[in-house]
């Protein structure tokens, strides 16, 4: 079982460049999300999706786009990279079982540096 | 905006000691989760609690959800070096579509 797979693991971008972080899961989870993790600030939600064709914004969505054309894939696009987007990005997925989310499965992260 | 605070921020103890870390908020959560994260990896789920006052045990780890569902604690008995890591709590709203994470407690267990 691969779980949640993120690529690439490391990336360096120049200011203004665009790129897509890939996320794929093989657990048939309805819910997928993107978080960024910065020192002392915990994990902050960027965007999330409750199923194919449905996305919504989280706490820090500016500068990022997402789409969900399949259950398995949830790519995160950086439109014009800025140094403030230097961070570690995590993709997470879970089942939606009615009233509760019983826990995320996280990928191993993408460490992004914008210079 | 719902906020979660965790204390202590850092904790360094000797193998065999007991410890408790805390997760607090002024908001009520429908469920609360604890994760452990090791360097270079994503967080790994330890437990989910959903009922006020609920206590769950996972080997040497004991998790408690506050009666008012605003706080939680994690107690580790006889800590081992393998317990070293960043412990994160996360509180969810109804339907779990918006989980808020605390900043974490970084635990170091020395042999």
Tab-separated table of C-alpha atoms in Angstrom:
chain	number	residue	atom	x	y	z
A	1	UNK	CA	0.000	0.000	0.000
A	2	UNK	CA	1.563	3.278	-1.135
A	3	UNK	CA	-0.769	5.500	0.940
A	4	UNK	CA	-0.225	9.179	0.087
A	5	UNK	CA	2.568	9.907	-2.382
A	6	UNK	CA	3.985	13.392	-2.838
A	7	UNK	CA	6.414	14.533	-5.493
A	8	UNK	CA	8.910	16.077	-5.605
A	9	UNK	CA	10.500	15.762	-2.138
A	10	UNK	CA	12.655	18.853	-2.619
A	11	UNK	CA	12.348	21.857	-4.941
A	12	UNK	CA	14.088	25.214	-5.342
A	13	UNK	CA	12.273	27.906	-7.296
A	14	UNK	CA	13.133	31.422	-8.314
A	15	UNK	CA	10.738	34.210	-7.392
A	16	UNK	CA	7.983	34.450	-10.001
A	17	UNK	CA	8.263	30.882	-11.261
A	18	UNK	CA	5.278	28.554	-11.182
A	19	UNK	CA	5.127	24.880	-10.361
A	20	UNK	CA	2.798	22.053	-9.375
A	21	UNK	CA	3.199	19.853	-6.326
A	22	UNK	CA	1.763	16.417	-6.957
A	23	UNK	CA	-0.259	14.345	-4.511
A	24	UNK	CA	-1.794	10.938	-5.127
A	25	UNK	CA	-3.537	8.489	-2.782
A	26	UNK	CA	-4.577	4.887	-3.383
A	27	UNK	CA	-6.960	4.436	-0.433
A	28	UNK	CA	-10.129	5.716	-2.150
A	29	UNK	CA	-10.362	8.551	0.390
A	30	UNK	CA	-12.990	11.180	-0.365
A	31	UNK	CA	-11.239	13.965	1.526
A	32	UNK	CA	-7.880	15.426	0.506
A	33	UNK	CA	-6.101	18.535	1.702
A	34	UNK	CA	-2.906	20.541	1.499
A	35	UNK	CA	-1.122	21.971	4.535
A	36	UNK	CA	1.999	24.030	4.913
A	37	UNK	CA	4.232	23.689	7.961
A	38	UNK	CA	6.386	26.557	9.166
A	39	UNK	CA	8.520	26.645	12.339
A	40	UNK	CA	6.501	27.588	15.419
A	41	UNK	CA	3.255	27.911	13.457
A	42	UNK	CA	2.072	24.353	13.156
A	43	UNK	CA	0.264	23.056	10.110
A	44	UNK	CA	-1.971	25.519	8.292
A	45	UNK	CA	-4.670	24.438	5.845
A	46	UNK	CA	-4.290	25.797	2.301
A	47	UNK	CA	-7.072	24.074	0.309
A	48	UNK	CA	-9.167	20.979	0.699
A	49	UNK	CA	-11.523	18.785	-1.305
A	50	UNK	CA	-14.385	16.516	-0.248
A	51	UNK	CA	-14.607	14.733	-3.584
A	52	UNK	CA	-13.826	14.925	-7.281
A	53	UNK	CA	-14.868	18.285	-8.704
A	54	UNK	CA	-15.270	19.916	-5.260
A	55	UNK	CA	-12.626	22.160	-3.683
A	56	UNK	CA	-12.649	24.869	-1.041
A	57	UNK	CA	-10.259	27.299	0.584
A	58	UNK	CA	-8.592	26.821	3.913
A	59	UNK	CA	-6.844	29.282	6.197
A	60	UNK	CA	-4.032	30.410	3.842
A	61	UNK	CA	-5.186	29.974	0.196
A	62	UNK	CA	-3.653	33.073	-1.430
A	63	UNK	CA	-1.089	32.280	-4.125
A	64	UNK	CA	-2.217	28.671	-4.527
A	65	UNK	CA	-4.672	26.887	-6.812
A	66	UNK	CA	-6.048	23.362	-6.660
A	67	UNK	CA	-8.268	21.115	-8.728
A	68	UNK	CA	-9.610	17.612	-8.205
A	69	UNK	CA	-10.499	15.815	-11.402
A	70	UNK	CA	-10.164	12.301	-9.919
A	71	UNK	CA	-10.553	10.769	-6.470
A	72	UNK	CA	-6.873	9.828	-6.430
A	73	UNK	CA	-5.106	13.072	-7.363
A	74	UNK	CA	-5.041	16.523	-5.772
A	75	UNK	CA	-2.289	18.745	-7.238
A	76	UNK	CA	-1.326	22.090	-5.696
A	77	UNK	CA	-0.254	24.865	-8.057
A	78	UNK	CA	1.904	27.809	-7.107
A	79	UNK	CA	1.045	30.544	-9.571
A	80	UNK	CA	3.961	32.941	-9.056
A	81	UNK	CA	6.322	31.795	-6.325
A	82	UNK	CA	7.301	34.215	-3.567
A	83	UNK	CA	9.896	33.824	-0.780
A	84	UNK	CA	7.002	33.763	1.745
A	85	UNK	CA	5.967	30.437	0.203
A	86	UNK	CA	9.178	28.785	1.373
A	87	UNK	CA	7.853	25.990	3.556
A	88	UNK	CA	7.269	22.272	3.881
A	89	UNK	CA	4.055	21.203	2.165
A	90	UNK	CA	2.037	18.173	3.223
A	91	UNK	CA	-0.809	16.472	1.449
A	92	UNK	CA	-3.270	14.536	3.611
A	93	UNK	CA	-6.289	12.354	2.930
A	94	UNK	CA	-9.026	10.649	4.911
A	95	UNK	CA	-12.425	9.011	4.741
A	96	UNK	CA	-15.460	11.140	5.471
A	97	UNK	CA	-17.678	9.065	7.762
A	98	UNK	CA	-20.549	11.392	8.526
A	99	UNK	CA	-20.015	13.521	11.608
A	100	UNK	CA	-16.349	12.852	12.250
A	101	UNK	CA	-13.023	12.696	10.507
A	102	UNK	CA	-11.242	9.798	12.155
A	103	UNK	CA	-7.769	10.762	11.075
A	104	UNK	CA	-5.580	11.860	8.243
A	105	UNK	CA	-2.950	9.922	6.366
A	106	UNK	CA	-0.147	12.308	5.475
A	107	UNK	CA	2.401	12.167	2.710
A	108	UNK	CA	6.087	12.580	3.498
A	109	UNK	CA	6.149	16.212	2.384
A	110	UNK	CA	7.704	18.517	-0.207
A	111	UNK	CA	10.339	20.933	1.022
A	112	UNK	CA	10.106	24.071	-1.122
A	113	UNK	CA	12.601	26.926	-1.144
A	114	UNK	CA	11.884	30.116	-3.084
A	115	UNK	CA	14.923	32.315	-3.717
B	1	UNK	CA	-10.693	31.402	14.055
B	2	UNK	CA	-10.193	28.407	16.291
B	3	UNK	CA	-6.763	28.265	17.912
B	4	UNK	CA	-4.986	25.446	19.694
B	5	UNK	CA	-2.161	25.965	22.155
B	6	UNK	CA	0.230	23.237	23.222
B	7	UNK	CA	2.470	23.093	26.254
B	8	UNK	CA	5.241	22.709	26.903
B	9	UNK	CA	6.815	23.775	23.631
B	10	UNK	CA	9.950	21.698	24.310
B	11	UNK	CA	10.544	18.821	26.701
B	12	UNK	CA	13.750	16.869	27.301
B	13	UNK	CA	13.637	13.942	29.710
B	14	UNK	CA	15.544	10.798	30.622
B	15	UNK	CA	14.462	7.351	29.544
B	16	UNK	CA	12.037	5.835	32.033
B	17	UNK	CA	10.466	9.111	33.181
B	18	UNK	CA	6.781	9.929	32.869
B	19	UNK	CA	5.473	13.049	31.146
B	20	UNK	CA	2.281	14.861	30.213
B	21	UNK	CA	1.757	17.322	27.376
B	22	UNK	CA	-1.275	19.524	26.983
B	23	UNK	CA	-3.464	20.863	24.208
B	24	UNK	CA	-5.810	23.744	25.025
B	25	UNK	CA	-8.337	25.940	23.243
B	26	UNK	CA	-11.146	28.347	24.009
B	27	UNK	CA	-13.185	26.648	21.258
B	28	UNK	CA	-15.230	23.483	21.394
B	29	UNK	CA	-14.207	20.734	18.972
B	30	UNK	CA	-16.288	17.858	17.654
B	31	UNK	CA	-13.201	15.643	17.685
B	32	UNK	CA	-9.549	15.889	18.542
B	33	UNK	CA	-6.576	14.007	17.184
B	34	UNK	CA	-2.989	13.474	18.271
B	35	UNK	CA	-0.147	12.904	15.818
B	36	UNK	CA	3.573	12.208	16.141
B	37	UNK	CA	5.958	13.568	13.541
B	38	UNK	CA	9.575	12.547	13.049
B	39	UNK	CA	12.138	14.673	11.176
B	40	UNK	CA	11.666	14.622	7.418
B	41	UNK	CA	8.371	12.756	7.611
B	42	UNK	CA	4.698	13.571	7.693
B	43	UNK	CA	2.652	13.356	10.900
B	44	UNK	CA	1.355	9.913	11.849
B	45	UNK	CA	-2.010	9.571	13.572
B	46	UNK	CA	-1.897	8.221	17.133
B	47	UNK	CA	-5.518	8.572	18.254
B	48	UNK	CA	-8.857	10.300	17.662
B	49	UNK	CA	-11.148	11.210	20.574
B	50	UNK	CA	-14.721	12.339	20.016
B	51	UNK	CA	-16.565	12.246	23.371
B	52	UNK	CA	-16.057	14.685	26.239
B	53	UNK	CA	-14.218	12.941	29.100
B	54	UNK	CA	-13.082	10.102	26.846
B	55	UNK	CA	-9.856	8.310	27.775
B	56	UNK	CA	-7.962	6.136	25.291
B	57	UNK	CA	-4.851	4.085	25.885
B	58	UNK	CA	-2.275	3.056	23.312
B	59	UNK	CA	0.362	0.919	25.061
B	60	UNK	CA	2.270	3.427	27.251
B	61	UNK	CA	0.361	6.450	25.911
B	62	UNK	CA	-2.858	7.687	27.557
B	63	UNK	CA	-5.013	10.304	25.856
B	64	UNK	CA	-7.816	12.259	27.505
B	65	UNK	CA	-10.388	14.585	25.962
B	66	UNK	CA	-11.677	17.270	28.322
B	67	UNK	CA	-15.274	17.147	29.522
B	68	UNK	CA	-16.060	20.372	27.665
B	69	UNK	CA	-14.239	19.179	24.526
B	70	UNK	CA	-11.919	22.209	24.613
B	71	UNK	CA	-8.723	20.540	25.791
B	72	UNK	CA	-6.797	17.297	25.777
B	73	UNK	CA	-3.749	15.713	27.364
B	74	UNK	CA	-1.266	13.055	26.381
B	75	UNK	CA	0.500	11.132	29.137
B	76	UNK	CA	3.480	8.871	28.401
B	77	UNK	CA	4.555	6.333	30.992
B	78	UNK	CA	8.180	5.188	31.160
B	79	UNK	CA	9.286	7.158	28.115
B	80	UNK	CA	11.678	5.518	25.652
B	81	UNK	CA	14.044	7.062	23.069
B	82	UNK	CA	11.658	5.851	20.366
B	83	UNK	CA	9.045	8.290	21.727
B	84	UNK	CA	11.190	11.207	20.570
B	85	UNK	CA	9.398	13.449	18.084
B	86	UNK	CA	7.032	16.359	17.566
B	87	UNK	CA	3.594	15.745	19.083
B	88	UNK	CA	0.777	17.622	17.386
B	89	UNK	CA	-2.839	17.956	18.432
B	90	UNK	CA	-5.560	18.838	15.931
B	91	UNK	CA	-9.148	19.872	16.586
B	92	UNK	CA	-11.940	19.369	14.084
B	93	UNK	CA	-15.263	21.027	13.408
B	94	UNK	CA	-18.371	19.103	12.452
B	95	UNK	CA	-17.760	16.724	9.563
B	96	UNK	CA	-13.999	17.138	9.985
B	97	UNK	CA	-13.562	19.372	7.004
B	98	UNK	CA	-11.512	21.971	8.833
B	99	UNK	CA	-8.888	20.703	11.231
B	100	UNK	CA	-6.803	23.199	13.175
B	101	UNK	CA	-3.373	22.069	14.315
B	102	UNK	CA	-1.494	23.221	17.378
B	103	UNK	CA	2.182	24.258	17.069
B	104	UNK	CA	3.360	21.030	18.710
B	105	UNK	CA	5.443	19.815	21.635
B	106	UNK	CA	8.928	18.694	20.707
B	107	UNK	CA	9.894	15.758	22.942
B	108	UNK	CA	13.404	14.406	23.337
B	109	UNK	CA	13.932	11.235	25.361
B	110	UNK	CA	17.558	10.675	26.247
B	111	UNK	CA	18.911	7.146	26.801
